[in-house]
JSON list of C-alpha atoms in Angstrom, two decimals:
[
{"chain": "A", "resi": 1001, "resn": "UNK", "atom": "CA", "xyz": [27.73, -100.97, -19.24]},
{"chain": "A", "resi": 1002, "resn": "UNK", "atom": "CA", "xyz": [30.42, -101.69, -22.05]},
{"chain": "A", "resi": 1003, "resn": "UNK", "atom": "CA", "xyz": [33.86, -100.42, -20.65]},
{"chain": "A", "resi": 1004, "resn": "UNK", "atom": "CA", "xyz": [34.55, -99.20, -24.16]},
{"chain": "A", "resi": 1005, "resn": "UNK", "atom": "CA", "xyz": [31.48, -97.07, -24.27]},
{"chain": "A", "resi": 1006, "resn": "UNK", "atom": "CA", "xyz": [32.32, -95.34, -21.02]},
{"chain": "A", "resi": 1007, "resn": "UNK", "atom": "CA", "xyz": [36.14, -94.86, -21.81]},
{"chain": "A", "resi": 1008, "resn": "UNK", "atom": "CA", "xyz": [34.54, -92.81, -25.45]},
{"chain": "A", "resi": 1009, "resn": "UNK", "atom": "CA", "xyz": [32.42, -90.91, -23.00]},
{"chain": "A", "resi": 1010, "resn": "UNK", "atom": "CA", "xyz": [35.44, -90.12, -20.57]},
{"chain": "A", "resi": 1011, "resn": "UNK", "atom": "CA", "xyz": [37.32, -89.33, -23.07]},
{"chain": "A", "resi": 1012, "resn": "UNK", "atom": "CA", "xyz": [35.02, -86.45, -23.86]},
{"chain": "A", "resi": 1013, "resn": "UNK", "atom": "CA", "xyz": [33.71, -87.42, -27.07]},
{"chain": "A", "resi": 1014, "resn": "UNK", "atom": "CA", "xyz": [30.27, -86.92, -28.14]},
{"chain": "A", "resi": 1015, "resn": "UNK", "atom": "CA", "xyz": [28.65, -90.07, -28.88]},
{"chain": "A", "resi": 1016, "resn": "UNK", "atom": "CA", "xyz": [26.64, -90.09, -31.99]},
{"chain": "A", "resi": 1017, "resn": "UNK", "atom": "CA", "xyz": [25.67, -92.58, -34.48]},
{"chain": "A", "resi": 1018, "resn": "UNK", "atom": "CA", "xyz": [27.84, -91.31, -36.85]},
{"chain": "A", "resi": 1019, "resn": "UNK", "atom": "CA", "xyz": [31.32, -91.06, -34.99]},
{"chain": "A", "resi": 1020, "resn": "UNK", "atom": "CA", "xyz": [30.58, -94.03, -32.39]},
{"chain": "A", "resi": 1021, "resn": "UNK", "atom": "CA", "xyz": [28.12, -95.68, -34.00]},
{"chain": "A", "resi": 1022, "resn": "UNK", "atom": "CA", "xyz": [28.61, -99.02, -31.96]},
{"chain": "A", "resi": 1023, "resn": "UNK", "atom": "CA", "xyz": [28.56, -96.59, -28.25]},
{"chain": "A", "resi": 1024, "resn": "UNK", "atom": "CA", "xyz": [25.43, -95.33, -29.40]},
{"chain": "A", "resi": 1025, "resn": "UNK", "atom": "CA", "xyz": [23.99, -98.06, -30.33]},
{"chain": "A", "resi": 1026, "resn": "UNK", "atom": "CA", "xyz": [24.65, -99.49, -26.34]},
{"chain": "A", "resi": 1027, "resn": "UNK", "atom": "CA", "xyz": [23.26, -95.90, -24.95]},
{"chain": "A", "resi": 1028, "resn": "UNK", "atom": "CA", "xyz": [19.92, -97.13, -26.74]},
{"chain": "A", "resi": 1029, "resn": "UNK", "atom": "CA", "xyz": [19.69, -99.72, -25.00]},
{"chain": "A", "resi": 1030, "resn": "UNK", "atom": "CA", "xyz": [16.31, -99.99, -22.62]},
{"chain": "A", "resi": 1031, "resn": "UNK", "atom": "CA", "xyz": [18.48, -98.94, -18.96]},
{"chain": "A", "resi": 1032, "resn": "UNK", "atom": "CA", "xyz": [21.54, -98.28, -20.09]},
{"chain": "A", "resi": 1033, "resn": "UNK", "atom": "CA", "xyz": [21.42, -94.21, -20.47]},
{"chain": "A", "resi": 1034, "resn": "UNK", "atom": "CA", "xyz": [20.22, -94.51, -16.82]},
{"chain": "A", "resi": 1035, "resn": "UNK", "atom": "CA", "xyz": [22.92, -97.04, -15.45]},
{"chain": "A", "resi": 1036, "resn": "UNK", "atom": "CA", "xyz": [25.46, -94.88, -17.04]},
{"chain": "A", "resi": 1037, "resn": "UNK", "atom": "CA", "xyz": [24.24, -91.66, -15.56]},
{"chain": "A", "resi": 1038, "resn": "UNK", "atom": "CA", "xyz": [24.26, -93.49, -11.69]},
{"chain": "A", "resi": 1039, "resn": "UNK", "atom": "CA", "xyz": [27.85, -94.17, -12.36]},
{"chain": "A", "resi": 1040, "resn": "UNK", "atom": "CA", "xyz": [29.17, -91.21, -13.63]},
{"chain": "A", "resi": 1041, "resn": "UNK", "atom": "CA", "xyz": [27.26, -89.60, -10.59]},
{"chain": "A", "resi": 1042, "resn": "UNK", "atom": "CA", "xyz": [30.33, -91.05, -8.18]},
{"chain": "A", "resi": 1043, "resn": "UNK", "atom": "CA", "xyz": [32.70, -89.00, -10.26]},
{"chain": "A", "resi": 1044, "resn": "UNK", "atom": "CA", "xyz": [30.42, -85.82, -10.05]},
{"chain": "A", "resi": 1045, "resn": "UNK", "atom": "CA", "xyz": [29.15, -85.84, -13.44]},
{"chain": "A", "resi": 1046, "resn": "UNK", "atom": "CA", "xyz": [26.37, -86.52, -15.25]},
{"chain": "A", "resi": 1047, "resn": "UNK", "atom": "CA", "xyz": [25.43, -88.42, -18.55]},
{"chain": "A", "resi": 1048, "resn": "UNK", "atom": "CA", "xyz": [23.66, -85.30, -20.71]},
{"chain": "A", "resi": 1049, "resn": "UNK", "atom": "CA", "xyz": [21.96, -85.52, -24.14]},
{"chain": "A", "resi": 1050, "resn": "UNK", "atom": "CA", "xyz": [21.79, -82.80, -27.20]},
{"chain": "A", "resi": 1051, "resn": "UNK", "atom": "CA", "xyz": [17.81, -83.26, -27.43]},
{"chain": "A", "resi": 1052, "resn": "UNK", "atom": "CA", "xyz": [15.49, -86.56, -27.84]},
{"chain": "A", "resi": 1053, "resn": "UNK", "atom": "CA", "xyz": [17.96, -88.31, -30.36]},
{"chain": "A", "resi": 1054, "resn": "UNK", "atom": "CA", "xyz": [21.17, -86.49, -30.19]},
{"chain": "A", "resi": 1055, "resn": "UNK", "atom": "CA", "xyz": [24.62, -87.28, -29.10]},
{"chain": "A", "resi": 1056, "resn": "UNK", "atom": "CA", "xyz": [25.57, -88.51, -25.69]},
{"chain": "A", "resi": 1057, "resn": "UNK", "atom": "CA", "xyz": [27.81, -86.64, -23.61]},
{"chain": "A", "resi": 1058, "resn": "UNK", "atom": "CA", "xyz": [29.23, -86.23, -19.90]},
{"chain": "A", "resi": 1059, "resn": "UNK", "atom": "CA", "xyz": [28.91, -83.48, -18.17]},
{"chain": "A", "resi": 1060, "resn": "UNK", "atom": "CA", "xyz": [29.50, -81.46, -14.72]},
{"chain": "A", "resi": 1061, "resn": "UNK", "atom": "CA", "xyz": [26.55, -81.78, -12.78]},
{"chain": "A", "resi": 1062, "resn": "UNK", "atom": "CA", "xyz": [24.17, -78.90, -12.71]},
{"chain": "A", "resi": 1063, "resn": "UNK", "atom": "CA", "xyz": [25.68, -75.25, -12.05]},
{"chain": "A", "resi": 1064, "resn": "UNK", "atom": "CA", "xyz": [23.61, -74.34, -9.41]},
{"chain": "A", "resi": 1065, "resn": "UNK", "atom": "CA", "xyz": [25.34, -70.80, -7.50]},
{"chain": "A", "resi": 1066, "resn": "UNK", "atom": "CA", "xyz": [26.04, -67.46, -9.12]},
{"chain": "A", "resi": 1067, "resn": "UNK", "atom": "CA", "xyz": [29.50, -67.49, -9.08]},
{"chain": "A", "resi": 1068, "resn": "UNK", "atom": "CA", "xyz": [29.51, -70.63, -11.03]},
{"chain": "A", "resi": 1069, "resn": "UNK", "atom": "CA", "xyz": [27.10, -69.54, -13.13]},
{"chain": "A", "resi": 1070, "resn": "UNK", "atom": "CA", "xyz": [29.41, -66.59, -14.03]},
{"chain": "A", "resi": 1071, "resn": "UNK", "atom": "CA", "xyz": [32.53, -68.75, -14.53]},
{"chain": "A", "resi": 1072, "resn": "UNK", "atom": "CA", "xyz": [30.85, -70.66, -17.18]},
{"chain": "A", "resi": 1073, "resn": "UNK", "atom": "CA", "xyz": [29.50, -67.27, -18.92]},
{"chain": "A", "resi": 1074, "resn": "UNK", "atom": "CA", "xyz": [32.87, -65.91, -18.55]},
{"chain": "A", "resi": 1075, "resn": "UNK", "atom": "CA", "xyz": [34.66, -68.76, -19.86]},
{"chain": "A", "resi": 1076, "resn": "UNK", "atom": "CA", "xyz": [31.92, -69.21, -23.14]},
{"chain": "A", "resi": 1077, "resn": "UNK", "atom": "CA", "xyz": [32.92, -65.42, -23.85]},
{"chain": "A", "resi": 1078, "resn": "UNK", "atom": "CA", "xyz": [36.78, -66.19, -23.81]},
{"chain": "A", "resi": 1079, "resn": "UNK", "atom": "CA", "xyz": [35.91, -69.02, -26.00]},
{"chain": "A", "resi": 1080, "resn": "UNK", "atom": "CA", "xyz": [34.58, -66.71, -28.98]},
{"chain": "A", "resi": 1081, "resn": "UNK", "atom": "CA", "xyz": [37.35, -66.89, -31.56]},
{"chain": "A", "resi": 1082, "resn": "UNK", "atom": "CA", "xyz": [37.95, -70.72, -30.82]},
{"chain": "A", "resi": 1083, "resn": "UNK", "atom": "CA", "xyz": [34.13, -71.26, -31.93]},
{"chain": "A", "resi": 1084, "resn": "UNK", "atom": "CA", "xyz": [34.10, -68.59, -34.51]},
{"chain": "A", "resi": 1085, "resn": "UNK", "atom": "CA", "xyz": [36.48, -70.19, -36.37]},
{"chain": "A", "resi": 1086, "resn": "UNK", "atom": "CA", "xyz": [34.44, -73.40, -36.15]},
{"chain": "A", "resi": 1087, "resn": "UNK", "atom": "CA", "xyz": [31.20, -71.31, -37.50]},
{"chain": "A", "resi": 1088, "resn": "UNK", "atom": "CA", "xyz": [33.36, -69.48, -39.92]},
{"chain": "A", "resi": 1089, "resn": "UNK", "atom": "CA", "xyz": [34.23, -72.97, -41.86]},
{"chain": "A", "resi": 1090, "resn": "UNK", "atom": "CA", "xyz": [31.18, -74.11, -41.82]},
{"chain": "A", "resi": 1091, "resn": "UNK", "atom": "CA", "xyz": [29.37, -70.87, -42.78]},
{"chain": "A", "resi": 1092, "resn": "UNK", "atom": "CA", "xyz": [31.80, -71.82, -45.72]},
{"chain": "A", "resi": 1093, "resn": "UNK", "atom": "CA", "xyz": [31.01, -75.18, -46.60]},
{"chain": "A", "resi": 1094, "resn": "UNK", "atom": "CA", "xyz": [27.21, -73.75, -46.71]},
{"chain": "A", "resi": 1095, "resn": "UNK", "atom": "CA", "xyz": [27.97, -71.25, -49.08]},
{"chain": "A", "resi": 1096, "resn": "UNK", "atom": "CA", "xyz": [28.96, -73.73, -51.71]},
{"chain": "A", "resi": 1097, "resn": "UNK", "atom": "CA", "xyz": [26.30, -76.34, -51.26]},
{"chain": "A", "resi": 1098, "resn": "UNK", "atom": "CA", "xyz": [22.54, -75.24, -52.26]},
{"chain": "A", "resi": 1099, "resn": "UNK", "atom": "CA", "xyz": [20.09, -75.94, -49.24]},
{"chain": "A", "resi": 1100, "resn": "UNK", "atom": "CA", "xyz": [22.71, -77.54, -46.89]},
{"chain": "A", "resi": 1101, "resn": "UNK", "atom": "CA", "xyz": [21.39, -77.71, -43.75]},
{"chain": "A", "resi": 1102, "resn": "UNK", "atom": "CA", "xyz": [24.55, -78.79, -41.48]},
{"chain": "A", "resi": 1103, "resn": "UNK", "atom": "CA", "xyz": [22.68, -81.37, -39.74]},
{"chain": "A", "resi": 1104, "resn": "UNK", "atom": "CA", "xyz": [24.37, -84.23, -38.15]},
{"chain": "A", "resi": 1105, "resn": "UNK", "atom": "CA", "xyz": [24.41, -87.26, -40.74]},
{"chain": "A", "resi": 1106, "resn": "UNK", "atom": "CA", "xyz": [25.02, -84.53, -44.12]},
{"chain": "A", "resi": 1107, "resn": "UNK", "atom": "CA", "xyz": [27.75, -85.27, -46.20]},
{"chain": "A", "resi": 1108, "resn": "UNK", "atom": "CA", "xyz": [30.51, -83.35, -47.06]},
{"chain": "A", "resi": 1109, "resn": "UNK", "atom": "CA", "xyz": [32.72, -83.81, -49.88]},
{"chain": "A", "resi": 1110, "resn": "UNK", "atom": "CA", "xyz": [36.08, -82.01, -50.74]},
{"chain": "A", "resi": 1111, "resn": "UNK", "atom": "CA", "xyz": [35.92, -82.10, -54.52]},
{"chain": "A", "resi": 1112, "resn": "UNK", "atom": "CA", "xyz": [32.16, -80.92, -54.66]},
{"chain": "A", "resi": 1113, "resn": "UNK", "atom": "CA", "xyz": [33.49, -78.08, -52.35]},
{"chain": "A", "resi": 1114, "resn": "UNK", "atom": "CA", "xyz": [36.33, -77.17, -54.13]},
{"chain": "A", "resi": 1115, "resn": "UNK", "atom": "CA", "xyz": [34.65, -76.79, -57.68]},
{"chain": "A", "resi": 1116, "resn": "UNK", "atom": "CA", "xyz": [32.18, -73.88, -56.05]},
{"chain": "A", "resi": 1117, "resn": "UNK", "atom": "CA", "xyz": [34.91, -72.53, -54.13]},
{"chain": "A", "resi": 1118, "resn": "UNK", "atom": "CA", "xyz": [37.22, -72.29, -57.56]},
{"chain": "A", "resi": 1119, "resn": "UNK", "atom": "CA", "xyz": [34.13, -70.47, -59.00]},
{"chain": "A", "resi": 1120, "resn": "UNK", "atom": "CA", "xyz": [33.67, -67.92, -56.82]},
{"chain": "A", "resi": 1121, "resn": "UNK", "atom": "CA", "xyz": [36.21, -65.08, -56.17]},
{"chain": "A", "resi": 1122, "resn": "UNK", "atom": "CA", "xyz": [34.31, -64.20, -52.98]},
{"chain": "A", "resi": 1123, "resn": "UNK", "atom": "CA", "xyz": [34.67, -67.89, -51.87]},
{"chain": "A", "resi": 1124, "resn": "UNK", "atom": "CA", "xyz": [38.25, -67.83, -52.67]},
{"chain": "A", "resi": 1125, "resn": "UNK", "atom": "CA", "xyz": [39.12, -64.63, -50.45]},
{"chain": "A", "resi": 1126, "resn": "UNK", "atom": "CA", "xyz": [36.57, -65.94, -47.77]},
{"chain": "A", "resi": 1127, "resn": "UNK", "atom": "CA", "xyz": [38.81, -69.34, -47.64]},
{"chain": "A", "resi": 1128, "resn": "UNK", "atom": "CA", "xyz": [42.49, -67.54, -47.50]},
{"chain": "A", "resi": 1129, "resn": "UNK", "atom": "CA", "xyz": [40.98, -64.99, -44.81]},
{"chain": "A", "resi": 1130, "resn": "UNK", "atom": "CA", "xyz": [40.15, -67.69, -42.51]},
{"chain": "A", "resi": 1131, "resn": "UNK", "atom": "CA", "xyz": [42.75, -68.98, -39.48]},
{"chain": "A", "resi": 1132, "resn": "UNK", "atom": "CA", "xyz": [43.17, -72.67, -40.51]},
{"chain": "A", "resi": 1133, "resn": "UNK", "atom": "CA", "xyz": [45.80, -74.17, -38.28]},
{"chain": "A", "resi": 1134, "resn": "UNK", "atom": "CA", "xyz": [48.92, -75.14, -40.32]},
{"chain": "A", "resi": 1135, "resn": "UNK", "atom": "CA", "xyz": [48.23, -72.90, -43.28]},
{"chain": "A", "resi": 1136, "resn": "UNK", "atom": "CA", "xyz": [49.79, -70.28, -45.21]},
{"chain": "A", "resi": 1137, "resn": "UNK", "atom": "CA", "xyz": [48.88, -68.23, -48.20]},
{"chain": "A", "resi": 1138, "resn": "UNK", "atom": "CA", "xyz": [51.49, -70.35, -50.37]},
{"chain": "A", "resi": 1139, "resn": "UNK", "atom": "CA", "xyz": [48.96, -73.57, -50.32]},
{"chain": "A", "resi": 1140, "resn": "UNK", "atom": "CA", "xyz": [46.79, -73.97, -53.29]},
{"chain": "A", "resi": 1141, "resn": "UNK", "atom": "CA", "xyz": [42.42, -73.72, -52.42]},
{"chain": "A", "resi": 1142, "resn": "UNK", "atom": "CA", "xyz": [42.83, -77.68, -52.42]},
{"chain": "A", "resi": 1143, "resn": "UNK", "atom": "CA", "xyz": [45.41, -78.01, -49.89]},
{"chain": "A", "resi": 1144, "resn": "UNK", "atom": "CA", "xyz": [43.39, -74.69, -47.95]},
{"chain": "A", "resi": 1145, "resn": "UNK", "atom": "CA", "xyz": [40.04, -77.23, -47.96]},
{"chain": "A", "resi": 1146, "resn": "UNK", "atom": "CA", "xyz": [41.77, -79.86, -46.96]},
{"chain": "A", "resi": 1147, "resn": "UNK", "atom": "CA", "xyz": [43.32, -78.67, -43.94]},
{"chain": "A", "resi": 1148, "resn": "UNK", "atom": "CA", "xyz": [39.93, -76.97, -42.91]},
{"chain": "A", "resi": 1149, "resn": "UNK", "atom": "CA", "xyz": [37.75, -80.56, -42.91]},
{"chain": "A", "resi": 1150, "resn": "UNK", "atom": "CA", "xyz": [40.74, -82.28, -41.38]},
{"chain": "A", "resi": 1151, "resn": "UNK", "atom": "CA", "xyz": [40.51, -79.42, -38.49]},
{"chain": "A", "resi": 1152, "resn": "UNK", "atom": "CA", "xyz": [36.65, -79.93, -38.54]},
{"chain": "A", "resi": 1153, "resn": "UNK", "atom": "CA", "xyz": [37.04, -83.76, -38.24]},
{"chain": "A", "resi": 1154, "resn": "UNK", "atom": "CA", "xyz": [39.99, -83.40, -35.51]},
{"chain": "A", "resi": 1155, "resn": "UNK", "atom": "CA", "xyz": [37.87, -81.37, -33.63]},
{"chain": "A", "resi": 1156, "resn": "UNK", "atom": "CA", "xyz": [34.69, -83.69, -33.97]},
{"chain": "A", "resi": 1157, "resn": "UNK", "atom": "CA", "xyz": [32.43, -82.14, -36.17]},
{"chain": "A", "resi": 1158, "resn": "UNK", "atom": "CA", "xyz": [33.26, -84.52, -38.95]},
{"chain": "A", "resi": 1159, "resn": "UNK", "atom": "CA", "xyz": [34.14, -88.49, -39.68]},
{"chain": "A", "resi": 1160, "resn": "UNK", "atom": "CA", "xyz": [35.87, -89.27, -42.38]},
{"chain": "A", "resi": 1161, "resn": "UNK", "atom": "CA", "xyz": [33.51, -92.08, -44.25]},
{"chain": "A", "resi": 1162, "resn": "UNK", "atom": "CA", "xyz": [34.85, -92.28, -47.48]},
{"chain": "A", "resi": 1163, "resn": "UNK", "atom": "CA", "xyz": [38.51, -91.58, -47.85]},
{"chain": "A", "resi": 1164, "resn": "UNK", "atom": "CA", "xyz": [38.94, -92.59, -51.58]},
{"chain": "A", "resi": 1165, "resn": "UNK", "atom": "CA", "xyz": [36.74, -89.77, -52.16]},
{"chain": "A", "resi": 1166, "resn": "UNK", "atom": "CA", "xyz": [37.40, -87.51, -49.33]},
{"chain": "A", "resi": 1167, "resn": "UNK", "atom": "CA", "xyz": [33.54, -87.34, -48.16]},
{"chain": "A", "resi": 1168, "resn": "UNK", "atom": "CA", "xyz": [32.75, -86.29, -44.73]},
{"chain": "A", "resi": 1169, "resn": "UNK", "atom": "CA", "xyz": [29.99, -86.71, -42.51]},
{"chain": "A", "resi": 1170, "resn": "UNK", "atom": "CA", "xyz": [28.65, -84.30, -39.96]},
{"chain": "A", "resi": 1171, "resn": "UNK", "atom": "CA", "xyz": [28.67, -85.84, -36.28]},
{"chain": "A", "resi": 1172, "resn": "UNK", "atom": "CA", "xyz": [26.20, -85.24, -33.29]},
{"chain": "A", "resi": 1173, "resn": "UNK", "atom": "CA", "xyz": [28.51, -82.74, -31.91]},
{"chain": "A", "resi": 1174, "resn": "UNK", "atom": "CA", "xyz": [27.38, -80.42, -34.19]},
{"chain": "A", "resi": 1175, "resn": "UNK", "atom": "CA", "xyz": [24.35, -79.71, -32.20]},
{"chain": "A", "resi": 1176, "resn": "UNK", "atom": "CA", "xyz": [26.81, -78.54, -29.06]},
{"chain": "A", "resi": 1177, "resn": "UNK", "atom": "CA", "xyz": [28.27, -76.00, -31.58]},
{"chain": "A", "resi": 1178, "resn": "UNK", "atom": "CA", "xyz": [24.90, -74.59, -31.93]},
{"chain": "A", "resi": 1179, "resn": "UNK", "atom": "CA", "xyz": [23.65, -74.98, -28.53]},
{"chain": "A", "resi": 1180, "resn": "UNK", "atom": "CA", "xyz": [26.89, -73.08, -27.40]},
{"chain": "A", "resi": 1181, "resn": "UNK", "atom": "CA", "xyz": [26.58, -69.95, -30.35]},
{"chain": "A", "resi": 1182, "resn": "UNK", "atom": "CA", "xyz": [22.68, -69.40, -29.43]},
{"chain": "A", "resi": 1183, "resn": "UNK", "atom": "CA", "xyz": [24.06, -69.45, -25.61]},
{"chain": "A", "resi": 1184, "resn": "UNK", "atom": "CA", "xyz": [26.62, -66.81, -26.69]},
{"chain": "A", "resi": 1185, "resn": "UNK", "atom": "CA", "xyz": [23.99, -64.91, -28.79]},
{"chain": "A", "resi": 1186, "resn": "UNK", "atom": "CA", "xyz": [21.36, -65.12, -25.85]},
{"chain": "A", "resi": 1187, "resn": "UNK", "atom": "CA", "xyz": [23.18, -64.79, -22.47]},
{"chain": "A", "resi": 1188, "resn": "UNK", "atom": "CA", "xyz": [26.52, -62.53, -23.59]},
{"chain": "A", "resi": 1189, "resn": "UNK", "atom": "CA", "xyz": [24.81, -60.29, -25.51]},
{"chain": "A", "resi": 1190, "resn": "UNK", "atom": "CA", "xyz": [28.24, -57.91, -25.36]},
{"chain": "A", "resi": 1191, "resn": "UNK", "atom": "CA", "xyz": [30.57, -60.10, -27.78]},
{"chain": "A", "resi": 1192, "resn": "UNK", "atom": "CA", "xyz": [30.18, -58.65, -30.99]},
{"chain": "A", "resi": 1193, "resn": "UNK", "atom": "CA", "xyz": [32.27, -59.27, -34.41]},
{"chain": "A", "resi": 1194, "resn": "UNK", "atom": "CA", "xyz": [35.27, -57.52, -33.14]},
{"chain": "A", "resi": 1195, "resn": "UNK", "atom": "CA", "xyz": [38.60, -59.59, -31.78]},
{"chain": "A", "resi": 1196, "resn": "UNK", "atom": "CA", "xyz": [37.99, -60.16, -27.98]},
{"chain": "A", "resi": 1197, "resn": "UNK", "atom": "CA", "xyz": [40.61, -57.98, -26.02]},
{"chain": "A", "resi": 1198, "resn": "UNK", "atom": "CA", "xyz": [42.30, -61.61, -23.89]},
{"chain": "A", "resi": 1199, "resn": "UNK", "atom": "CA", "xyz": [44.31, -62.43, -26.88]},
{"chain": "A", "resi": 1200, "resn": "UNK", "atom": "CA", "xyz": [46.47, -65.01, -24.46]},
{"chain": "A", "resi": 1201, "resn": "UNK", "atom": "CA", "xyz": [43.71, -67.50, -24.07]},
{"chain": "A", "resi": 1202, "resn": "UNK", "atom": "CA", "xyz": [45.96, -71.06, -26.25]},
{"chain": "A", "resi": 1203, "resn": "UNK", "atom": "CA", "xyz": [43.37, -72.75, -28.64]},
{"chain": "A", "resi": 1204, "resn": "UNK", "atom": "CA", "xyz": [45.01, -75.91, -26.23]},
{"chain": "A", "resi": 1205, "resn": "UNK", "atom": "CA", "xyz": [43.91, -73.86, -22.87]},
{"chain": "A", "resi": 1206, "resn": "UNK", "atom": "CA", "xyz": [40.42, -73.38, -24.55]},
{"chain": "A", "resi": 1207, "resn": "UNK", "atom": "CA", "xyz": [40.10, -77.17, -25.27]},
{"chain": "A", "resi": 1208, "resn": "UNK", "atom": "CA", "xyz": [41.30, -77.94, -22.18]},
{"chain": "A", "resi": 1209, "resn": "UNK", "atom": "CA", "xyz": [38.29, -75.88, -20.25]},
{"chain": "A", "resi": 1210, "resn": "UNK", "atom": "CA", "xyz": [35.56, -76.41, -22.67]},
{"chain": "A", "resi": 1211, "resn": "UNK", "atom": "CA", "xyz": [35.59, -80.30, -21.33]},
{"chain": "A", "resi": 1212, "resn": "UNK", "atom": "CA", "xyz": [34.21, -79.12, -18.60]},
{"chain": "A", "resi": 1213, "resn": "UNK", "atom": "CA", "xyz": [32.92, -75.84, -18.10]},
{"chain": "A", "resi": 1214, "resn": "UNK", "atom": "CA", "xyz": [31.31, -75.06, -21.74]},
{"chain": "A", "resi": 1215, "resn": "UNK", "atom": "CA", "xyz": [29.37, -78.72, -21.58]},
{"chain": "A", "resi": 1216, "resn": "UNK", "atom": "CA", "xyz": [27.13, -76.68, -17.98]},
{"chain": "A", "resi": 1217, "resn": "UNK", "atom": "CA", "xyz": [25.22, -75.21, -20.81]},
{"chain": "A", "resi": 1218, "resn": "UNK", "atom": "CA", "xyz": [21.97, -76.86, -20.50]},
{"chain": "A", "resi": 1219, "resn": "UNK", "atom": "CA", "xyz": [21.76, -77.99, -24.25]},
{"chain": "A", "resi": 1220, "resn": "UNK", "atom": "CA", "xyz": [20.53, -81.97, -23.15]},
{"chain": "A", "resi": 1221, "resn": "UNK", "atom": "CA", "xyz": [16.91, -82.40, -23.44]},
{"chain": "A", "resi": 1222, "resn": "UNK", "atom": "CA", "xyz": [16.05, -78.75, -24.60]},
{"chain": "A", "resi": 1223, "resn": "UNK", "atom": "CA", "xyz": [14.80, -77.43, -27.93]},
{"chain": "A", "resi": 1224, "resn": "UNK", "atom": "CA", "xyz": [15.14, -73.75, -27.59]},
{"chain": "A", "resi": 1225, "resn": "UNK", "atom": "CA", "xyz": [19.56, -74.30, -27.82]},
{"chain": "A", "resi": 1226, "resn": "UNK", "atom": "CA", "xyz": [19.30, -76.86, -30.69]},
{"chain": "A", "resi": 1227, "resn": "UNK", "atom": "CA", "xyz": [17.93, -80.06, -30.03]},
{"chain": "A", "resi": 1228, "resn": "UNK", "atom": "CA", "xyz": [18.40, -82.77, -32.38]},
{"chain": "A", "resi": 1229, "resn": "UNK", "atom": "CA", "xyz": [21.86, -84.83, -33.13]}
]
């Protein structure tokens, strides 16, 4: 076991070959996913896995009573506007590129973006509607785009690969952002488009808590969720 790999996994990140390309690479070695898993198992967690292929991530270990099981649900519920947000910027970024898929590995480039987006009055009010962090109505669509990838890459969903050109790539974790919407969508069937009423719930509190209770969902090794990374 590489002490770096284990400090990116403790660090909750989600270890893909696009954002840790050189953890990853160690994870596939023959042993290693199982060596790591024995160790974490001393700190009560568990090494978990978004499908076959996917990113690596640590975990709780299983939820296994009710009233856990109800934290968890509770918890994903109070977590609605921190993921639609998420969704909401990347329903975006699919709007203005034919056939993008949003699979971990896509690229994503700011000035192919911003050419559809400058095209498209419905883009436009779809982009100043959202609730980037740091941005007001005074910014141009540029600076607006900007400060949504850089909140999509701060949050994990994105690597910067090529900053002369401001291209993006999609990381592993994307996967977890599905697994956790279809979890919503199947299991808390009451959250609909409407503002949840706990308005007091931090975006920090909600990062805080989804490193550990969100990652319970059983996304690792399951195709129903979202499976591939």
């Amino acid at each position: 076991m590489k002490p770096e790999t284990l400090n990116t996994l403790l660090a909750g990140h989600f270890v893909c070959q696009y954002a840790f390309p050189e953890a990853y690479a160690d994870l596939g070695e023959p042993g290693e996913p199982e060596r790591v898993d024995q160790w974490l198992q001393s700190l009560d967690r568990r090494l978990a896995r978004l499908g076959d292929d996917g990113a690596f991530f640590v975990a709780p270990m299983q939820v296994h009573t009710n009233e856990q099981v109800n934290k968890v649900r509770s918890d994903l519920a109070r977590f609605r506007d921190v993921y639609g947000l998420l969704v909401e910027m990347l329903n975006l970024v699919r709007l203005t590129k034919e056939g993008f898929r949003g699979a971990p590995g896509d690229y994503v480039q700011l000035a192919d973006i911003l050419i559809k987006v400058n095209e498209d009055t419905t883009l436009v009010s779809r982009l100043r509607e959202l609730r980037i962090p740091g941005a007001d109505a005074r910014l141009s669509n540029n600076e607006l785009l900007r400060k949504m990838l850089e909140k999509l890459r701060a949050d994990g969903y994105l690597v910067l690969s090529n900053p002369s050109t401001e291209t993006y790539q999609i990381t592993g974790k994307i996967d977890h952002l599905h697994a956790v919407m279809q979890y919503l969508v199947e299991n808390v069937p009451e959250l609909t488009d409407n503002a949840l009423s706990d308005t007091d719930l931090t975006e920090d509190d909600a990062e805080g808590s989804q490193n550990d209770l969100l990652r319970t969902a059983d996304t690792d090794h399951q195709t129903d969720p979202g499976g591939r990374g």
